[in-house]
Short mmCIF file of N, CA and C in Angstrom, two decimals:
data_model
loop_
_atom_site.label_atom_id
_atom_site.label_comp_id
_atom_site.label_asym_id
_atom_site.label_seq_id
_atom_site.Cartn_x
_atom_site.Cartn_y
_atom_site.Cartn_z
N ILE D 1 -8.63 -4.51 -27.55
CA ILE D 1 -8.07 -5.53 -26.68
C ILE D 1 -9.11 -5.89 -25.62
N ASN D 2 -9.32 -7.16 -25.43
CA ASN D 2 -10.25 -7.64 -24.42
C ASN D 2 -9.51 -7.65 -23.08
N VAL D 3 -9.89 -6.73 -22.21
CA VAL D 3 -9.20 -6.55 -20.94
C VAL D 3 -9.32 -7.79 -20.06
N ARG D 4 -10.48 -8.40 -20.06
CA ARG D 4 -10.68 -9.61 -19.24
C ARG D 4 -9.74 -10.73 -19.67
N LYS D 5 -9.65 -10.97 -20.98
CA LYS D 5 -8.77 -12.04 -21.48
C LYS D 5 -7.30 -11.72 -21.20
N LEU D 6 -6.92 -10.46 -21.38
CA LEU D 6 -5.55 -10.05 -21.08
C LEU D 6 -5.22 -10.35 -19.62
N TRP D 7 -6.12 -9.98 -18.72
CA TRP D 7 -5.91 -10.21 -17.28
C TRP D 7 -5.81 -11.69 -16.98
N GLU D 8 -6.76 -12.45 -17.50
CA GLU D 8 -6.82 -13.89 -17.21
C GLU D 8 -5.64 -14.66 -17.80
N ASN D 9 -5.11 -14.19 -18.93
CA ASN D 9 -3.99 -14.89 -19.57
C ASN D 9 -2.62 -14.41 -19.09
N SER D 10 -2.61 -13.39 -18.27
CA SER D 10 -1.33 -12.91 -17.75
C SER D 10 -0.93 -13.76 -16.55
N ASN D 11 0.31 -13.63 -16.13
CA ASN D 11 0.76 -14.36 -14.93
C ASN D 11 0.74 -13.47 -13.70
N ILE D 12 0.07 -12.35 -13.77
CA ILE D 12 0.10 -11.38 -12.67
C ILE D 12 -0.50 -11.94 -11.40
N THR D 13 -1.57 -12.71 -11.50
CA THR D 13 -2.18 -13.25 -10.28
C THR D 13 -1.36 -14.42 -9.71
N ALA D 14 -0.54 -15.04 -10.53
CA ALA D 14 0.37 -16.06 -10.01
C ALA D 14 1.48 -15.39 -9.20
N ARG D 15 1.94 -14.23 -9.67
CA ARG D 15 2.98 -13.48 -8.96
C ARG D 15 2.44 -12.83 -7.70
N PHE D 16 1.17 -12.39 -7.76
CA PHE D 16 0.53 -11.71 -6.63
C PHE D 16 -0.82 -12.38 -6.37
N PRO D 17 -0.84 -13.48 -5.62
CA PRO D 17 -2.06 -14.28 -5.44
C PRO D 17 -3.26 -13.49 -4.92
N GLY D 18 -3.07 -12.57 -4.02
CA GLY D 18 -4.20 -11.83 -3.46
C GLY D 18 -4.82 -10.84 -4.43
N LEU D 19 -4.13 -10.56 -5.51
CA LEU D 19 -4.60 -9.56 -6.46
C LEU D 19 -5.87 -10.00 -7.19
N ALA D 20 -6.03 -11.28 -7.42
CA ALA D 20 -7.23 -11.77 -8.12
C ALA D 20 -8.50 -11.37 -7.39
N ALA D 21 -8.48 -11.41 -6.07
CA ALA D 21 -9.66 -11.06 -5.28
C ALA D 21 -9.93 -9.55 -5.27
N ARG D 22 -8.91 -8.77 -5.64
CA ARG D 22 -9.06 -7.31 -5.63
C ARG D 22 -9.21 -6.74 -7.03
N ALA D 23 -9.49 -7.59 -8.00
CA ALA D 23 -9.76 -7.15 -9.36
C ALA D 23 -11.23 -7.45 -9.68
N ARG D 24 -11.93 -6.44 -10.15
CA ARG D 24 -13.35 -6.61 -10.47
C ARG D 24 -13.63 -6.10 -11.87
N PHE D 25 -14.37 -6.89 -12.64
CA PHE D 25 -14.75 -6.51 -13.99
C PHE D 25 -16.10 -5.81 -13.96
N ASP D 26 -16.27 -4.84 -14.85
CA ASP D 26 -17.53 -4.07 -14.97
C ASP D 26 -17.94 -3.46 -13.64
N GLU D 27 -16.97 -2.95 -12.91
CA GLU D 27 -17.21 -2.34 -11.60
C GLU D 27 -17.87 -0.97 -11.76
N PRO D 28 -19.03 -0.75 -11.12
CA PRO D 28 -19.69 0.56 -11.21
C PRO D 28 -18.84 1.65 -10.54
N MET D 29 -18.46 2.65 -11.29
CA MET D 29 -17.62 3.72 -10.75
C MET D 29 -18.39 4.59 -9.76
N ARG D 30 -19.70 4.55 -9.79
CA ARG D 30 -20.47 5.33 -8.82
C ARG D 30 -20.17 4.90 -7.38
N GLU D 31 -19.66 3.68 -7.22
CA GLU D 31 -19.29 3.19 -5.89
C GLU D 31 -17.97 3.79 -5.41
N HIS D 32 -17.26 4.51 -6.29
CA HIS D 32 -15.92 4.99 -5.96
C HIS D 32 -15.74 6.49 -6.17
N THR D 33 -16.83 7.22 -6.32
CA THR D 33 -16.75 8.67 -6.47
C THR D 33 -17.63 9.34 -5.42
N THR D 34 -17.25 10.52 -4.98
CA THR D 34 -18.04 11.21 -3.96
C THR D 34 -19.37 11.71 -4.52
N PHE D 35 -19.45 11.94 -5.83
CA PHE D 35 -20.71 12.38 -6.43
C PHE D 35 -21.66 11.21 -6.70
N ARG D 36 -21.18 9.98 -6.53
CA ARG D 36 -21.97 8.75 -6.70
C ARG D 36 -22.60 8.64 -8.09
N VAL D 37 -21.81 8.97 -9.11
CA VAL D 37 -22.24 8.81 -10.49
C VAL D 37 -21.16 8.07 -11.27
N GLY D 38 -21.55 7.45 -12.35
CA GLY D 38 -20.58 6.83 -13.24
C GLY D 38 -20.87 5.39 -13.56
N GLY D 39 -20.65 5.06 -14.82
CA GLY D 39 -20.84 3.70 -15.30
C GLY D 39 -19.66 2.82 -14.96
N PRO D 40 -19.63 1.62 -15.56
CA PRO D 40 -18.63 0.62 -15.18
C PRO D 40 -17.25 0.86 -15.78
N ALA D 41 -16.25 0.41 -15.03
CA ALA D 41 -14.88 0.32 -15.54
C ALA D 41 -14.71 -1.09 -16.09
N ASP D 42 -13.98 -1.22 -17.20
CA ASP D 42 -13.74 -2.57 -17.74
C ASP D 42 -13.13 -3.47 -16.67
N ILE D 43 -12.12 -2.95 -15.97
CA ILE D 43 -11.53 -3.66 -14.83
C ILE D 43 -11.13 -2.61 -13.79
N PHE D 44 -11.38 -2.94 -12.55
CA PHE D 44 -11.06 -2.07 -11.41
C PHE D 44 -10.15 -2.89 -10.51
N VAL D 45 -8.94 -2.39 -10.25
CA VAL D 45 -7.95 -3.15 -9.48
C VAL D 45 -7.42 -2.30 -8.34
N GLU D 46 -7.24 -2.95 -7.17
CA GLU D 46 -6.73 -2.25 -5.98
C GLU D 46 -5.43 -2.89 -5.50
N PRO D 47 -4.29 -2.38 -5.93
CA PRO D 47 -3.02 -2.92 -5.42
C PRO D 47 -2.83 -2.55 -3.95
N VAL D 48 -2.09 -3.41 -3.22
CA VAL D 48 -1.82 -3.14 -1.81
C VAL D 48 -0.36 -2.77 -1.57
N CYS D 49 0.46 -2.83 -2.63
CA CYS D 49 1.87 -2.47 -2.49
C CYS D 49 2.36 -1.89 -3.82
N VAL D 50 3.48 -1.24 -3.75
CA VAL D 50 4.06 -0.60 -4.94
C VAL D 50 4.40 -1.64 -6.00
N GLU D 51 4.86 -2.82 -5.59
CA GLU D 51 5.20 -3.85 -6.56
C GLU D 51 3.98 -4.28 -7.37
N GLU D 52 2.83 -4.41 -6.71
CA GLU D 52 1.59 -4.73 -7.44
C GLU D 52 1.21 -3.59 -8.38
N LEU D 53 1.33 -2.37 -7.90
CA LEU D 53 0.99 -1.20 -8.73
C LEU D 53 1.84 -1.19 -10.00
N ILE D 54 3.14 -1.39 -9.86
CA ILE D 54 4.04 -1.39 -11.02
C ILE D 54 3.66 -2.52 -11.98
N ALA D 55 3.37 -3.69 -11.45
CA ALA D 55 3.00 -4.84 -12.30
C ALA D 55 1.70 -4.59 -13.05
N ILE D 56 0.70 -4.04 -12.37
CA ILE D 56 -0.60 -3.77 -12.99
C ILE D 56 -0.46 -2.75 -14.11
N VAL D 57 0.15 -1.63 -13.79
CA VAL D 57 0.30 -0.57 -14.79
C VAL D 57 1.17 -1.06 -15.95
N GLY D 58 2.22 -1.80 -15.63
CA GLY D 58 3.08 -2.34 -16.68
C GLY D 58 2.35 -3.30 -17.60
N LEU D 59 1.54 -4.18 -17.03
CA LEU D 59 0.78 -5.13 -17.84
C LEU D 59 -0.12 -4.41 -18.83
N PHE D 60 -0.93 -3.50 -18.34
CA PHE D 60 -1.89 -2.84 -19.21
C PHE D 60 -1.24 -1.88 -20.19
N SER D 61 -0.29 -1.10 -19.73
CA SER D 61 0.31 -0.12 -20.63
C SER D 61 1.13 -0.80 -21.73
N SER D 62 1.75 -1.94 -21.43
CA SER D 62 2.52 -2.65 -22.47
C SER D 62 1.61 -3.19 -23.57
N GLU D 63 0.34 -3.38 -23.28
CA GLU D 63 -0.63 -3.88 -24.26
C GLU D 63 -1.48 -2.77 -24.85
N GLY D 64 -1.17 -1.53 -24.52
CA GLY D 64 -1.92 -0.40 -25.08
C GLY D 64 -3.28 -0.18 -24.45
N VAL D 65 -3.52 -0.76 -23.27
CA VAL D 65 -4.79 -0.58 -22.57
C VAL D 65 -4.71 0.71 -21.75
N PRO D 66 -5.67 1.62 -21.92
CA PRO D 66 -5.65 2.85 -21.13
C PRO D 66 -5.73 2.54 -19.63
N VAL D 67 -4.94 3.26 -18.84
CA VAL D 67 -4.92 3.10 -17.40
C VAL D 67 -5.32 4.43 -16.76
N SER D 68 -6.34 4.39 -15.93
CA SER D 68 -6.76 5.56 -15.16
C SER D 68 -6.46 5.29 -13.70
N VAL D 69 -5.82 6.25 -13.04
CA VAL D 69 -5.49 6.11 -11.63
C VAL D 69 -6.53 6.85 -10.82
N LEU D 70 -7.04 6.18 -9.79
CA LEU D 70 -8.09 6.74 -8.95
C LEU D 70 -7.59 6.91 -7.52
N GLY D 71 -7.80 8.08 -6.98
CA GLY D 71 -7.48 8.33 -5.57
C GLY D 71 -8.74 8.17 -4.75
N GLY D 72 -9.16 9.25 -4.11
CA GLY D 72 -10.34 9.21 -3.26
C GLY D 72 -11.66 9.35 -4.02
N GLY D 73 -11.59 9.70 -5.29
CA GLY D 73 -12.81 9.82 -6.09
C GLY D 73 -13.54 11.14 -5.90
N SER D 74 -12.92 12.10 -5.23
CA SER D 74 -13.55 13.42 -5.12
C SER D 74 -13.14 14.25 -6.33
N ASN D 75 -13.96 15.21 -6.67
CA ASN D 75 -13.72 16.04 -7.86
C ASN D 75 -13.63 15.20 -9.13
N LEU D 76 -14.41 14.13 -9.18
CA LEU D 76 -14.37 13.23 -10.32
C LEU D 76 -15.78 12.90 -10.78
N LEU D 77 -16.03 13.18 -12.04
CA LEU D 77 -17.30 12.80 -12.66
C LEU D 77 -17.00 11.75 -13.71
N VAL D 78 -17.69 10.63 -13.64
CA VAL D 78 -17.51 9.56 -14.61
C VAL D 78 -18.80 9.46 -15.43
N ALA D 79 -18.65 9.38 -16.73
CA ALA D 79 -19.80 9.27 -17.62
C ALA D 79 -20.57 7.98 -17.37
N ASP D 80 -21.85 7.98 -17.73
CA ASP D 80 -22.67 6.78 -17.58
C ASP D 80 -22.14 5.61 -18.39
N ARG D 81 -21.41 5.89 -19.48
CA ARG D 81 -20.86 4.81 -20.30
C ARG D 81 -19.65 4.15 -19.62
N GLY D 82 -19.13 4.78 -18.57
CA GLY D 82 -18.04 4.19 -17.79
C GLY D 82 -16.67 4.56 -18.31
N ILE D 83 -15.70 3.72 -17.96
CA ILE D 83 -14.30 3.96 -18.31
C ILE D 83 -13.78 2.72 -19.02
N ARG D 84 -13.32 2.91 -20.25
CA ARG D 84 -12.72 1.80 -21.00
C ARG D 84 -11.28 1.64 -20.53
N GLY D 85 -10.89 0.41 -20.36
CA GLY D 85 -9.54 0.13 -19.91
C GLY D 85 -9.53 -0.21 -18.44
N ALA D 86 -8.38 0.05 -17.81
CA ALA D 86 -8.18 -0.32 -16.41
C ALA D 86 -8.26 0.90 -15.51
N VAL D 87 -8.95 0.76 -14.40
CA VAL D 87 -8.94 1.77 -13.34
C VAL D 87 -8.16 1.16 -12.19
N VAL D 88 -7.10 1.85 -11.78
CA VAL D 88 -6.26 1.38 -10.69
C VAL D 88 -6.51 2.30 -9.50
N SER D 89 -7.10 1.75 -8.46
CA SER D 89 -7.40 2.51 -7.25
C SER D 89 -6.21 2.46 -6.31
N LEU D 90 -5.83 3.62 -5.81
CA LEU D 90 -4.72 3.70 -4.86
C LEU D 90 -5.20 3.62 -3.41
N SER D 91 -6.48 3.36 -3.19
CA SER D 91 -7.08 3.43 -1.86
C SER D 91 -6.41 2.53 -0.82
N ARG D 92 -5.82 1.43 -1.24
CA ARG D 92 -5.16 0.52 -0.27
C ARG D 92 -3.68 0.85 -0.06
N LEU D 93 -3.18 1.82 -0.79
CA LEU D 93 -1.80 2.29 -0.59
C LEU D 93 -1.90 3.46 0.39
N ASP D 94 -2.12 3.12 1.66
CA ASP D 94 -2.51 4.13 2.64
C ASP D 94 -1.69 4.11 3.93
N SER D 95 -0.46 3.65 3.85
CA SER D 95 0.38 3.57 5.04
C SER D 95 0.76 4.96 5.55
N MET D 96 1.08 5.04 6.83
CA MET D 96 1.57 6.29 7.43
C MET D 96 2.63 5.93 8.46
N THR D 97 3.77 6.61 8.38
CA THR D 97 4.84 6.39 9.34
C THR D 97 5.56 7.71 9.61
N VAL D 98 6.33 7.72 10.67
CA VAL D 98 7.20 8.85 10.98
C VAL D 98 8.63 8.31 10.84
N PRO D 99 9.23 8.48 9.66
CA PRO D 99 10.59 7.97 9.44
C PRO D 99 11.65 8.91 10.00
N SER D 100 12.88 8.47 9.97
CA SER D 100 13.99 9.35 10.31
C SER D 100 14.05 10.45 9.25
N PRO D 101 14.39 11.66 9.64
CA PRO D 101 14.46 12.75 8.65
C PRO D 101 15.50 12.46 7.56
N PRO D 102 15.12 12.62 6.30
CA PRO D 102 16.09 12.40 5.21
C PRO D 102 17.09 13.56 5.14
N ASP D 103 18.17 13.34 4.41
CA ASP D 103 19.14 14.41 4.21
C ASP D 103 18.45 15.63 3.62
N GLY D 104 18.77 16.78 4.13
CA GLY D 104 18.21 18.03 3.62
C GLY D 104 16.88 18.40 4.22
N PHE D 105 16.36 17.58 5.14
CA PHE D 105 15.07 17.88 5.74
C PHE D 105 15.25 19.05 6.72
N PRO D 106 14.31 20.00 6.70
CA PRO D 106 14.46 21.17 7.58
C PRO D 106 14.55 20.78 9.06
N PRO D 107 15.53 21.32 9.77
CA PRO D 107 15.68 20.99 11.20
C PRO D 107 14.47 21.47 12.01
N GLY D 108 14.13 20.69 13.03
CA GLY D 108 13.03 21.05 13.90
C GLY D 108 11.67 20.57 13.42
N LEU D 109 11.59 20.05 12.21
CA LEU D 109 10.33 19.53 11.69
C LEU D 109 10.34 18.01 11.74
N VAL D 110 9.15 17.40 11.72
CA VAL D 110 9.02 15.95 11.78
C VAL D 110 8.45 15.47 10.44
N PRO D 111 9.18 14.58 9.75
CA PRO D 111 8.65 14.07 8.49
C PRO D 111 7.55 13.03 8.73
N VAL D 112 6.58 13.00 7.85
CA VAL D 112 5.53 11.99 7.87
C VAL D 112 5.49 11.39 6.47
N ARG D 113 5.61 10.08 6.39
CA ARG D 113 5.57 9.38 5.10
C ARG D 113 4.17 8.79 4.96
N VAL D 114 3.50 9.14 3.85
CA VAL D 114 2.10 8.78 3.68
C VAL D 114 1.87 8.19 2.30
N GLY D 115 1.11 7.10 2.24
CA GLY D 115 0.72 6.51 0.96
C GLY D 115 -0.30 7.38 0.25
N ALA D 116 -0.25 7.38 -1.07
CA ALA D 116 -1.11 8.23 -1.90
C ALA D 116 -2.59 7.96 -1.69
N GLY D 117 -2.95 6.75 -1.27
CA GLY D 117 -4.35 6.40 -1.10
C GLY D 117 -4.97 6.81 0.22
N ARG D 118 -4.17 7.28 1.15
CA ARG D 118 -4.69 7.71 2.46
C ARG D 118 -5.57 8.94 2.28
N SER D 119 -6.68 8.99 2.98
CA SER D 119 -7.54 10.16 2.90
C SER D 119 -6.88 11.33 3.64
N MET D 120 -7.08 12.52 3.13
CA MET D 120 -6.51 13.70 3.78
C MET D 120 -7.06 13.85 5.19
N ASN D 121 -8.34 13.56 5.37
CA ASN D 121 -8.94 13.69 6.69
C ASN D 121 -8.30 12.71 7.67
N SER D 122 -8.08 11.48 7.24
CA SER D 122 -7.44 10.48 8.09
C SER D 122 -6.02 10.91 8.45
N LEU D 123 -5.31 11.48 7.49
CA LEU D 123 -3.95 11.95 7.75
C LEU D 123 -3.95 13.06 8.80
N THR D 124 -4.85 14.01 8.68
CA THR D 124 -4.86 15.11 9.65
C THR D 124 -5.23 14.61 11.04
N GLU D 125 -6.16 13.66 11.14
CA GLU D 125 -6.51 13.08 12.44
C GLU D 125 -5.33 12.32 13.03
N TRP D 126 -4.63 11.55 12.22
CA TRP D 126 -3.47 10.77 12.67
C TRP D 126 -2.39 11.71 13.20
N CYS D 127 -2.12 12.79 12.48
CA CYS D 127 -1.12 13.76 12.94
C CYS D 127 -1.55 14.43 14.24
N ALA D 128 -2.81 14.79 14.34
CA ALA D 128 -3.32 15.44 15.56
C ALA D 128 -3.19 14.50 16.76
N ASP D 129 -3.48 13.22 16.57
CA ASP D 129 -3.37 12.24 17.65
C ASP D 129 -1.92 12.10 18.15
N ARG D 130 -0.97 12.48 17.32
CA ARG D 130 0.45 12.38 17.68
C ARG D 130 1.08 13.74 17.96
N ASP D 131 0.23 14.75 18.11
CA ASP D 131 0.68 16.12 18.38
C ASP D 131 1.64 16.64 17.31
N LEU D 132 1.38 16.27 16.06
CA LEU D 132 2.17 16.76 14.93
C LEU D 132 1.39 17.88 14.26
N ALA D 133 1.89 19.08 14.34
CA ALA D 133 1.19 20.24 13.80
C ALA D 133 1.64 20.53 12.37
N GLY D 134 0.81 21.28 11.66
CA GLY D 134 1.15 21.75 10.33
C GLY D 134 0.13 21.40 9.27
N LEU D 135 -0.66 20.35 9.52
CA LEU D 135 -1.65 19.93 8.54
C LEU D 135 -3.09 20.21 8.97
N GLU D 136 -3.26 20.80 10.13
CA GLU D 136 -4.61 20.96 10.69
C GLU D 136 -5.56 21.74 9.79
N ARG D 137 -5.06 22.64 8.98
CA ARG D 137 -5.95 23.40 8.08
C ARG D 137 -6.54 22.52 6.98
N PHE D 138 -5.96 21.35 6.77
CA PHE D 138 -6.48 20.43 5.75
C PHE D 138 -7.53 19.48 6.30
N ALA D 139 -7.85 19.58 7.58
CA ALA D 139 -8.87 18.71 8.18
C ALA D 139 -10.19 18.89 7.44
N GLY D 140 -10.81 17.79 7.10
CA GLY D 140 -12.08 17.83 6.40
C GLY D 140 -11.96 17.90 4.89
N LEU D 141 -10.75 18.04 4.37
CA LEU D 141 -10.55 18.10 2.92
C LEU D 141 -10.90 16.74 2.32
N PRO D 142 -11.83 16.70 1.38
CA PRO D 142 -12.16 15.40 0.79
C PRO D 142 -11.04 14.93 -0.14
N GLY D 143 -10.99 13.65 -0.35
CA GLY D 143 -10.02 13.11 -1.28
C GLY D 143 -8.80 12.52 -0.60
N SER D 144 -7.87 12.12 -1.43
CA SER D 144 -6.69 11.40 -0.96
C SER D 144 -5.45 12.29 -0.94
N VAL D 145 -4.44 11.80 -0.26
CA VAL D 145 -3.16 12.50 -0.19
C VAL D 145 -2.57 12.63 -1.59
N GLY D 146 -2.61 11.55 -2.37
CA GLY D 146 -2.07 11.61 -3.73
C GLY D 146 -2.77 12.65 -4.58
N GLY D 147 -4.08 12.73 -4.48
CA GLY D 147 -4.83 13.74 -5.22
C GLY D 147 -4.51 15.14 -4.76
N ALA D 148 -4.37 15.31 -3.44
CA ALA D 148 -4.05 16.62 -2.89
C ALA D 148 -2.67 17.08 -3.36
N VAL D 149 -1.72 16.15 -3.42
CA VAL D 149 -0.38 16.49 -3.90
C VAL D 149 -0.43 16.82 -5.39
N PHE D 150 -1.11 15.97 -6.16
CA PHE D 150 -1.20 16.17 -7.61
C PHE D 150 -1.81 17.53 -7.95
N MET D 151 -2.85 17.91 -7.21
CA MET D 151 -3.56 19.17 -7.48
C MET D 151 -2.99 20.35 -6.70
N ASN D 152 -2.03 20.09 -5.80
CA ASN D 152 -1.54 21.11 -4.87
C ASN D 152 -2.73 21.77 -4.16
N ALA D 153 -3.50 20.92 -3.47
CA ALA D 153 -4.69 21.39 -2.76
C ALA D 153 -4.35 22.55 -1.83
N ARG D 154 -5.32 23.41 -1.65
CA ARG D 154 -5.12 24.62 -0.86
C ARG D 154 -6.32 24.79 0.08
N CYS D 155 -6.02 25.09 1.35
CA CYS D 155 -7.06 25.35 2.35
C CYS D 155 -6.59 26.47 3.27
N TYR D 156 -7.41 27.47 3.44
CA TYR D 156 -7.13 28.54 4.40
C TYR D 156 -5.71 29.09 4.26
N ASP D 157 -5.38 29.51 3.07
CA ASP D 157 -4.10 30.17 2.77
C ASP D 157 -2.87 29.28 2.94
N ILE D 158 -3.04 27.98 2.92
CA ILE D 158 -1.89 27.07 2.93
C ILE D 158 -2.11 26.03 1.84
N ALA D 159 -1.06 25.73 1.11
CA ALA D 159 -1.11 24.74 0.04
C ALA D 159 -0.27 23.53 0.41
N ILE D 160 -0.55 22.41 -0.22
CA ILE D 160 0.23 21.20 0.01
C ILE D 160 1.71 21.49 -0.23
N ALA D 161 2.03 22.28 -1.24
CA ALA D 161 3.43 22.60 -1.53
C ALA D 161 4.13 23.24 -0.34
N ASP D 162 3.37 23.88 0.54
CA ASP D 162 3.96 24.53 1.72
C ASP D 162 4.39 23.52 2.79
N VAL D 163 3.86 22.31 2.74
CA VAL D 163 4.17 21.30 3.76
C VAL D 163 4.74 20.01 3.15
N PHE D 164 5.09 20.08 1.89
CA PHE D 164 5.52 18.91 1.12
C PHE D 164 7.03 18.90 0.97
N PHE D 165 7.65 17.72 1.10
CA PHE D 165 9.10 17.63 0.96
C PHE D 165 9.51 16.81 -0.27
N ALA D 166 8.98 15.60 -0.43
CA ALA D 166 9.40 14.73 -1.53
C ALA D 166 8.32 13.70 -1.83
N ALA D 167 8.44 13.06 -2.99
CA ALA D 167 7.48 12.04 -3.39
C ALA D 167 8.18 10.92 -4.13
N GLU D 168 7.56 9.75 -4.11
CA GLU D 168 7.94 8.65 -4.98
C GLU D 168 6.88 8.61 -6.08
N CYS D 169 7.31 8.70 -7.33
CA CYS D 169 6.39 8.81 -8.46
C CYS D 169 6.55 7.62 -9.39
N LEU D 170 5.44 7.18 -9.94
CA LEU D 170 5.46 6.12 -10.93
C LEU D 170 5.93 6.73 -12.24
N GLN D 171 7.01 6.20 -12.79
CA GLN D 171 7.61 6.72 -14.02
C GLN D 171 7.43 5.70 -15.14
N PHE D 172 6.87 6.12 -16.26
CA PHE D 172 6.70 5.24 -17.40
C PHE D 172 7.91 5.40 -18.32
N GLY D 173 8.48 4.29 -18.75
CA GLY D 173 9.63 4.33 -19.65
C GLY D 173 9.55 3.20 -20.64
N THR D 174 10.57 3.12 -21.50
CA THR D 174 10.59 2.09 -22.52
C THR D 174 10.73 0.69 -21.94
N GLU D 175 11.24 0.60 -20.73
CA GLU D 175 11.41 -0.71 -20.09
C GLU D 175 10.37 -0.96 -19.00
N GLY D 176 9.23 -0.32 -19.09
CA GLY D 176 8.17 -0.53 -18.12
C GLY D 176 8.06 0.60 -17.14
N CYS D 177 7.53 0.29 -15.97
CA CYS D 177 7.30 1.30 -14.93
C CYS D 177 8.31 1.14 -13.83
N THR D 178 8.74 2.25 -13.29
CA THR D 178 9.65 2.26 -12.15
C THR D 178 9.21 3.34 -11.19
N ILE D 179 9.77 3.31 -10.01
CA ILE D 179 9.52 4.36 -9.02
C ILE D 179 10.69 5.33 -9.04
N GLN D 180 10.39 6.61 -9.20
CA GLN D 180 11.40 7.65 -9.19
C GLN D 180 11.17 8.54 -7.97
N HIS D 181 12.22 9.06 -7.42
CA HIS D 181 12.12 9.96 -6.28
C HIS D 181 12.14 11.39 -6.78
N ALA D 182 11.16 12.15 -6.36
CA ALA D 182 11.08 13.55 -6.80
C ALA D 182 10.97 14.46 -5.59
#
């Protein structure tokens, strides 16, 4: 499948006008990894909201195009031949808020809602600026929040699972992609 033709013939950029400017063909992956190695991705796309993410993944997966999700690019080696298919970067899904505690949240703690693309270092600095304790041992950890959650990153005898409450996960199904709460 020609990824460029699929993208150009889809209506995705009509639905999400800003997405066209955030899609790049033959993007060198060395620009997106901490080791600064790697050949081109057929297409590299950066959604800015969950709706764009669902549409992008749905478009490519429905056509059998491999989709690779990229966080901060740490702990990632990309071959010189690059990545066939679509690379979806979560780097712009980086919001941070302090919402009201959800049902079942431990009393006395403060929830922080963070996008998967936020860097762990940025998250720890943001929490420190607001006198929110609990993540300070993760300061300086390379990579993104999504990657840290996926890998259950561990620093100085504390793991992400020790400070984690819930996640919204992209779920693939017969009717496309949806967001599930886990």
